[in-house]
Amino acid sequence: MTDTSAAIPAPARASPWQLSDATARRVRRRKRADTRFQLYGVGAIFIALAVLIVLLSSIAGSGIGGFVQTRFALDVTFDEKLIDPSGTRDRAVLAKADYGVVLMNAVSAAFPEVTDRQAKRDLRKLFSNSARFQLRGMVLDDPSIVGTTQKIWVPASSDADGFVKDGATTKGIAEADRRLKDRQIEWIGQLSERGAVEKRFNWSFFTSADSREPEVAGIGGALLGSFYTLLITLLVCFPIGVLAAIYLEEFAPKNRLTDLIEVNINNLAAVPSIVFGLLGLAVFIQTFGLPRSAPIVGGLTMALLILPTIIVATRAALKAVPPSIREAAYGVGASPIQVVAQHVVPLAMPGILTGTIIGMARALGETAPLLMIGMVAFIADLPGGPMDAATVLPVQIFLWADSPERGFEEKTAAGTIVLLVFLILMNAIAIYLRKRFEIRW
Amino acid sequence: MDREADVAEARIDQGESPFRANFALGENSSATPDAGAPQQIAVTAKDVSVFYGKKQALFSVNLNIERNRVTALIGPSGCGKSTFLRCINRMNDTIEGCRVTGEIKLDGTDIYGRGIDVVQLRARVGMVFQKPNPFPKSIYENVAYGPRIHGLAANGRELDDIVEQSLRRAGLFDEVSDRLNTPGTSLSGGQQQRLCIARAIAISPEVILMDEPCSALDPIATAKVEELIDELREHFTIAIVTHNMQQAARVSQYTAFFHLGNLVEFGPTEHIFTNPTEERTQDYITGRFG
Amino acid sequence: MQLTILIAVLIVLTVLAFVYGRKRALVTVGGNRRALHSMPSYHGWFVALWCGLPAAILLVLWLVLRGTILDGFIEDALGPELAAAGPEMHGALLEDVRQLAAGNSIAREPSPALLAAADRYSSLQSSADAAVLVIGLVAAALGLGFAWRKVGPKLRARNNVEAVVRLVLFLCSVVAIVTTIGIVLSVLFEAIRFFGRVPFWEFLFGVQWSPQMAIREDQVGSSGAFGIIPLFTGTIYITLIALIIAMPIGLLSAIYMAEYASPKFRNAVKPILEILAGIPTVVYGFFAALTVGPAFRGFGDALGLSVSSESALAAGVVMGIMIIPFISSLTDDAIVAVPRSLREGAYALGATKSETVVNVIIPAALPGIVAAFLLAVSRAIGETMIVVMAAGLTANLTANPLDSMTTVTVQIVTLLVGDQEFDSPKTLAAFALGLVLFIATLVLNVVALHVSRKYRERYD
């Protein structure tokens, strides 16, 4: 260190930091304005966070119940006279029998004191209608149970299910306004005393298809439908999108046509999704005659919808590969195609995959275009392939949200939770990929 | 170097800046020091070190910047001269992870001390940057912006006066007087840089920091700006970072040579350029490294 | 069946073509690689492409056109039956024939004519498929033969193959244009048919929207009115509410994140806020219907206001929430793009942070912010699920945000969901609305793109 500065004495002066009153006031005012502005920003972020929390918690709050199912135990007598009067155990006969009566008898047996017709009807309403199909399925699986009496857990009806899950909600509401009457509540109490009520995790929610009965409706069909749809989307969109991006980024000459393509992609990215639905309806269904409501149509439509996303992401990834890599490859005499295929694309792959996953996540959550192409129908069977009528998860949520039955509300919310979990997973994978393989040049 | 004592002329014509209290000018301009009297010190740096995250960029620098003189900071790239310059108006505060230790005094007050307001500080220590950076506003608004936020003009007429004076001092007024309302970005590079200088002097700072102000300009524009710097010395204390040693020799009275984050040598420009004490300085000036 | 054979044979042939083409290339030069212009595997690709490509193109063309061509044949066969059934049943009858031919059962008792047509259909289909099989194989063989003879040291196989690859790349990028053309044509076509039945000016300036058409002549009160004004006002109103919510919050949060927040805060909060952007619109719609709508209604009741449970306010507010991350990320881009030197210029003059933001950064980023605003408008008017689930269905021409309102997108959905005859004005109206929507968003996007591009140039 040199010490030249020491020779020069510091000036002895009054501090110039003393400001006149007016100036000081002005500075204070500007400071306050600055603080205020900063508070606006904090407020905005706070509001956004609060909204997110309210949204997620309101959905979680009403959806948790959807994963739990209430079941009642019944001693069911598979009366041979009712099910198979001729005793042939012919499957057609077994299938056609009236299991409603079998169920009703079992219910009556559990509550012998209930005799009044109206009361019996109310009692019957505690049990899900679907129990009949459950009984039928058991008989068809194992005809030897005909003639025996079995203890069977049957799903509670939606109203009874709701009461068992949060009975408190009925308090303080007049009987006439309630879904369950006093005596029905009493019966549930009796069942509970006998140990004939259980709540358990609702696995069937993930495996069964839609149903008119909220208590047995599941998202299995919708999950399969979403899977097929996304599969088609990926198969169509990934190659086309990546190849198109490669062309535009690496090969396209600068001319009117490529300009047009660029502008086009930008505009397509902002076309409302519902318009893609109209396109799918007019082109794939009306013109090409593909089946309505089928995942193949949904997948193709979605592929067109997210094509711009994939192209843009891929181009960004390609652009991030430094020109020096290309020059090095050209320098050893590689052809343009070799440069791109052997050097640029492998380096850009993490970025391309990230973009693709984000595009697929968007396709998974998209609803509106699928309404246009008829994937909004009530479908009680699991789809067997991409040509079968199906629905997808978000559309299932939409359908249930529109249903008047109260029991569907928790199903809707539960379906939403599943959808959000999938989306968060996909995004997490995308973020992980980006972090893991990110190369800083 | 003692002929630089004509500080008496250092009168601010356009009204005193409220931040420029007690500048020993104005009415009692007769009370200026005689030639040969000790020069007043504007900025004192003591043991200044700067860290970017864990990396230390500046090592315990001690330096005094004299009032109404041009002090040039020279040295090879990455030597810390810009970093030091940016400490003087705490511009480093805007860089995340940057930490400054030591003491920098402006008129005897530590600018990194408690209760020092950077806004107030920067009103007293103006800055001109490497690349001209006019705001996306009209020429007039660019210059008027500082006086406006600091409330230096009581009314529109006064503001007009300040703008005109500042542009005149920056030697730009005649070139732009007929198009004050066109965007500042429409000017040529050299004009833009002079506009930025006008913008800086419009709030009558005591010190003007210039961070390679000519590096983005062509030789003719550079000559104009250098000429301007020499004129500005009359009213302002100037610290200038430059790569160009001829420029340092032309415009400055004092020169500080930085190398690898250290202040190697500091002294009168003539001395540094003709008879440096340190060998490293000699090597750099004669072009052996850098 | 025949087509499956064709595909399988083609795949095998192509693979063989590659393998032997590669070998042949080496043979022609006696194993001396250096004598070849291109690497042997390029010769393999060359032969494989000549073998597989023409046949594959033929196959794809046939698959696309098969339905249309065959339909033409059965229409001839079914002539009288079709005429008797009338134009509405046209599509249904053809569908029945196809189902019968595929061996499926159909809803009605098949008439003899239908059965005959179905027979003819299936025989036609199998013979046509057989023809395609033969032609495809011949094409593959010809291509193979041609390429086979070409292989040799002089053949520029790499250049040829790469030209094909380039062509494929180019065609993929053209898909974007084809999609746009597809959208325009499909929407325009039906819209024009719609305007053949409902006058254009009545559509554009009518104030009455009730798309129920009389199914029978004598039905009452369902003349059908297709005036788009109430849909427009509803759309604009809800968009306005959304932007009033989203603009300040999105803008301010982006500014705070970019200029004020510490890196720690930013790293923690930004990803959380990005969750908002990833939530599907159907979830927002459900949120509006489940939580926000009833909450507003309850709040209104407490104040003595009658709030419709499907109020424009609820839909608008939720849509605003949806758009917040959209606006804030676009604004963030614009703010970050403002060069650092401008900020420093302002700080060096002693401006406070808020003064720098308001006087320098926002003006500099303004084109980007304007573009964000326009894109947000475009997003809002095209948004469907939230309004379908939370706004109403009836077209009210009202200015009361507590009333229910309907939007263009809601009407498109209601007109097309459910079983509709494709030719009724009701269905066609959906396409006319789609056209309006497409044009509106297109204009907004083009303007936004133009604005932001102009501004980007300024700092490059």
Coordinates of C-alpha atoms in Angstrom, one line a residue, chain B residues 33-281:
Chain B
P33 CA -7.7 28.8 -0.7
D34 CA -4.6 30.5 -2.2
A35 CA -2.5 28.7 -4.7
G36 CA -0.3 26.3 -2.9
A37 CA -2.5 26.0 0.1
P38 CA -3.4 22.4 1.0
Q39 CA -6.1 21.0 -1.3
Q40 CA -9.4 20.0 0.2
I41 CA -10.1 16.4 0.3
A42 CA -13.5 15.3 -1.0
V43 CA -13.4 11.6 -0.5
T44 CA -11.2 9.6 1.9
A45 CA -11.0 5.8 1.5
K46 CA -9.5 3.9 4.3
D47 CA -8.9 0.1 4.3
V48 CA -11.6 -0.5 1.8
S49 CA -12.0 -4.2 0.9
V50 CA -14.8 -5.6 -1.3
F51 CA -16.1 -9.1 -1.5
Y52 CA -18.3 -10.6 -4.1
G53 CA -19.7 -13.6 -2.2
K54 CA -16.5 -15.3 -1.0
K55 CA -14.3 -13.8 -3.6
Q56 CA -12.3 -10.7 -2.5
A57 CA -12.1 -8.1 -5.3
L58 CA -10.5 -5.3 -3.5
F59 CA -7.8 -5.4 -0.8
S60 CA -7.6 -2.7 1.8
V61 CA -7.4 0.3 -0.4
N62 CA -6.4 3.7 1.0
L63 CA -7.0 6.7 -1.3
N64 CA -7.9 10.3 -1.1
I65 CA -9.7 12.1 -3.8
E66 CA -9.1 15.8 -4.0
R67 CA -11.7 18.4 -4.6
N68 CA -12.0 20.0 -8.0
R69 CA -9.4 17.7 -9.4
V70 CA -9.7 14.8 -11.8
T71 CA -8.5 11.6 -10.3
A72 CA -7.9 8.7 -12.8
L73 CA -8.1 5.1 -11.8
I74 CA -6.1 2.9 -14.1
G75 CA -5.1 -0.7 -14.3
P76 CA -5.7 -3.8 -16.2
S77 CA -9.2 -5.4 -16.5
G78 CA -10.5 -6.9 -13.4
C79 CA -8.1 -5.0 -11.2
G80 CA -10.8 -3.6 -9.0
K81 CA -10.8 0.0 -10.2
S82 CA -14.5 0.0 -11.2
T83 CA -15.3 -1.8 -8.0
F84 CA -13.6 0.9 -6.0
L85 CA -15.4 3.6 -8.0
R86 CA -18.8 2.0 -7.4
C87 CA -18.0 2.0 -3.6
I88 CA -18.0 5.7 -3.5
N89 CA -21.7 6.1 -4.3
R90 CA -22.5 2.7 -2.9
M91 CA -23.6 1.4 -6.3
N92 CA -22.3 -2.0 -5.1
D93 CA -25.4 -2.1 -2.9
T94 CA -27.4 -3.1 -5.9
I95 CA -25.3 -6.1 -6.6
E96 CA -26.4 -9.2 -4.7
G97 CA -23.8 -10.8 -2.4
C98 CA -21.5 -7.8 -2.5
R99 CA -19.9 -6.7 0.8
V100 CA -17.8 -3.7 1.5
T101 CA -15.6 -3.3 4.6
G102 CA -13.5 -0.4 5.7
E103 CA -14.4 3.3 5.6
I104 CA -15.1 5.8 2.9
K105 CA -15.6 9.3 4.0
L106 CA -17.3 12.0 2.1
D107 CA -16.7 15.3 3.7
G108 CA -15.7 13.5 6.9
T109 CA -18.7 11.4 7.2
D110 CA -18.5 7.6 6.7
I111 CA -20.9 6.8 3.8
Y112 CA -21.2 3.3 5.0
G113 CA -22.0 4.5 8.5
R114 CA -25.2 4.1 10.3
G115 CA -28.0 6.3 9.3
I116 CA -26.5 7.2 5.9
D117 CA -29.2 7.3 3.3
V118 CA -27.9 6.1 -0.1
V119 CA -30.5 8.2 -1.9
Q120 CA -29.0 11.3 -0.3
L121 CA -25.5 10.0 -0.9
R122 CA -26.1 9.5 -4.6
A123 CA -27.5 12.9 -4.9
R124 CA -24.1 14.2 -3.8
V125 CA -22.0 11.6 -5.7
G126 CA -23.2 11.4 -9.3
M127 CA -22.1 8.7 -11.8
V128 CA -21.6 8.3 -15.5
F129 CA -21.5 4.8 -16.9
Q130 CA -19.4 2.9 -19.4
K131 CA -22.3 2.6 -21.8
P132 CA -24.5 5.6 -22.3
N133 CA -27.8 4.8 -20.6
P134 CA -30.3 7.5 -21.3
F135 CA -33.8 6.7 -19.9
P136 CA -36.4 5.9 -22.5
K137 CA -37.7 9.4 -22.2
S138 CA -37.2 12.7 -24.0
I139 CA -33.9 14.6 -23.8
Y140 CA -35.5 17.1 -21.5
E141 CA -37.0 14.5 -19.2
N142 CA -33.7 12.7 -18.9
V143 CA -32.0 15.8 -17.6
A144 CA -35.0 17.0 -15.6
Y145 CA -35.5 13.7 -13.9
G146 CA -32.9 14.1 -11.1
P147 CA -33.9 17.7 -10.2
R148 CA -37.5 16.6 -10.2
I149 CA -37.2 13.7 -7.8
H150 CA -35.0 15.8 -5.5
G151 CA -37.2 18.8 -5.7
L152 CA -34.5 21.1 -6.8
A153 CA -36.7 23.4 -8.9
A154 CA -39.5 25.4 -7.4
N155 CA -41.4 25.7 -10.7
G156 CA -41.3 24.8 -14.3
R157 CA -39.2 27.9 -15.3
E158 CA -36.5 27.0 -12.8
L159 CA -36.5 23.4 -14.1
D160 CA -36.2 24.7 -17.6
D161 CA -33.2 26.7 -16.5
I162 CA -31.6 23.8 -14.8
V163 CA -32.0 21.6 -17.8
E164 CA -30.6 24.3 -20.1
Q165 CA -27.7 25.0 -17.9
S166 CA -26.8 21.3 -17.5
L167 CA -27.1 20.7 -21.2
R168 CA -24.9 23.8 -21.9
R169 CA -22.3 22.6 -19.4
A170 CA -22.3 19.2 -21.0
G171 CA -21.7 21.0 -24.3
L172 CA -24.9 19.5 -25.8
F173 CA -27.4 22.3 -25.7
D174 CA -26.6 23.8 -29.1
E175 CA -26.9 20.4 -30.7
V176 CA -30.2 19.5 -29.2
S177 CA -32.0 22.7 -28.3
D178 CA -34.5 22.3 -31.1
R179 CA -35.5 18.8 -30.2
L180 CA -35.6 18.6 -26.5
N181 CA -38.7 16.5 -26.7
T182 CA -37.3 13.7 -28.9
P183 CA -36.2 10.5 -27.1
G184 CA -32.8 10.5 -25.5
T185 CA -32.1 7.2 -27.2
S186 CA -32.4 8.9 -30.7
L187 CA -29.0 10.7 -30.1
S188 CA -25.7 9.4 -31.3
G189 CA -23.5 7.5 -28.9
G190 CA -21.3 10.5 -28.0
Q191 CA -24.3 12.7 -27.6
Q192 CA -26.0 10.1 -25.4
Q193 CA -22.9 10.0 -23.2
R194 CA -22.9 13.8 -22.9
L195 CA -26.6 13.7 -22.1
C196 CA -25.9 11.3 -19.3
I197 CA -23.2 13.7 -18.0
A198 CA -25.8 16.5 -18.2
R199 CA -28.2 14.3 -16.3
A200 CA -25.6 13.7 -13.6
I201 CA -24.6 17.3 -13.2
A202 CA -28.2 18.5 -13.2
I203 CA -28.5 17.7 -9.5
S204 CA -25.2 19.5 -8.7
P205 CA -23.3 16.6 -7.1
E206 CA -20.0 17.3 -5.4
V207 CA -18.3 14.3 -6.9
I208 CA -18.9 12.8 -10.3
L209 CA -17.8 9.2 -10.8
M210 CA -17.1 8.2 -14.4
D211 CA -16.8 4.5 -15.2
E212 CA -14.9 4.3 -18.5
P213 CA -17.1 7.0 -20.0
C214 CA -15.5 6.9 -23.4
S215 CA -15.0 3.2 -24.0
A216 CA -18.1 3.0 -26.1
L217 CA -17.4 6.1 -28.1
D218 CA -15.5 6.9 -31.3
P219 CA -12.4 9.1 -31.1
I220 CA -14.1 12.4 -32.0
A221 CA -16.8 11.8 -29.4
T222 CA -14.1 10.8 -27.0
A223 CA -12.2 14.0 -27.5
K224 CA -15.4 16.0 -26.9
V225 CA -16.1 14.2 -23.6
E226 CA -12.5 14.6 -22.5
E227 CA -12.7 18.3 -23.1
L228 CA -15.9 18.4 -21.2
I229 CA -14.3 16.6 -18.2
D230 CA -11.6 19.2 -18.1
E231 CA -14.2 22.0 -18.0
L232 CA -16.3 20.2 -15.4
R233 CA -13.3 20.0 -13.0
E234 CA -14.0 23.7 -12.3
H235 CA -17.2 22.8 -10.5
F236 CA -16.9 19.2 -9.6
T237 CA -14.6 16.6 -8.1
I238 CA -14.2 13.9 -10.7
A239 CA -13.0 10.3 -10.4
I240 CA -12.6 8.5 -13.7
V241 CA -11.9 4.9 -14.4
T242 CA -10.2 4.4 -17.7
H243 CA -8.4 1.8 -19.7
N244 CA -6.7 4.3 -21.8
M245 CA -3.5 5.6 -20.4
Q246 CA -3.3 8.5 -22.8
Q247 CA -6.7 9.5 -21.6
A248 CA -5.6 9.4 -18.0
A249 CA -2.6 11.4 -18.8
R250 CA -4.7 14.0 -20.7
V251 CA -7.5 14.6 -18.3
S252 CA -6.4 13.8 -14.8
Q253 CA -4.3 15.6 -12.2
Y254 CA -4.0 12.5 -10.0
T255 CA -3.7 8.9 -11.0
A256 CA -4.2 5.7 -9.0
F257 CA -2.9 2.5 -10.4
F258 CA -4.7 -0.7 -9.4
H259 CA -3.5 -4.2 -9.9
L260 CA -5.2 -7.4 -8.8
G261 CA -7.4 -5.6 -6.3
N262 CA -4.6 -3.6 -4.8
L263 CA -3.8 0.0 -5.0
V264 CA -0.3 -0.1 -6.2
E265 CA 0.5 3.5 -6.5
F266 CA -1.2 6.8 -6.2
G267 CA 0.1 10.3 -6.9
P268 CA 0.1 13.3 -9.2
T269 CA -0.4 12.1 -12.8
E270 CA 2.8 13.6 -14.1
H271 CA 4.7 11.8 -11.4
I272 CA 3.0 8.4 -12.2
F273 CA 3.6 8.7 -15.9
T274 CA 7.1 10.0 -15.9
N275 CA 8.7 8.6 -12.8
P276 CA 6.6 5.9 -11.1
T277 CA 7.9 4.6 -7.8
E278 CA 6.7 1.0 -8.2
E279 CA 8.1 -1.3 -10.9
R280 CA 4.6 -2.7 -11.6
T281 CA 3.4 0.7 -12.5

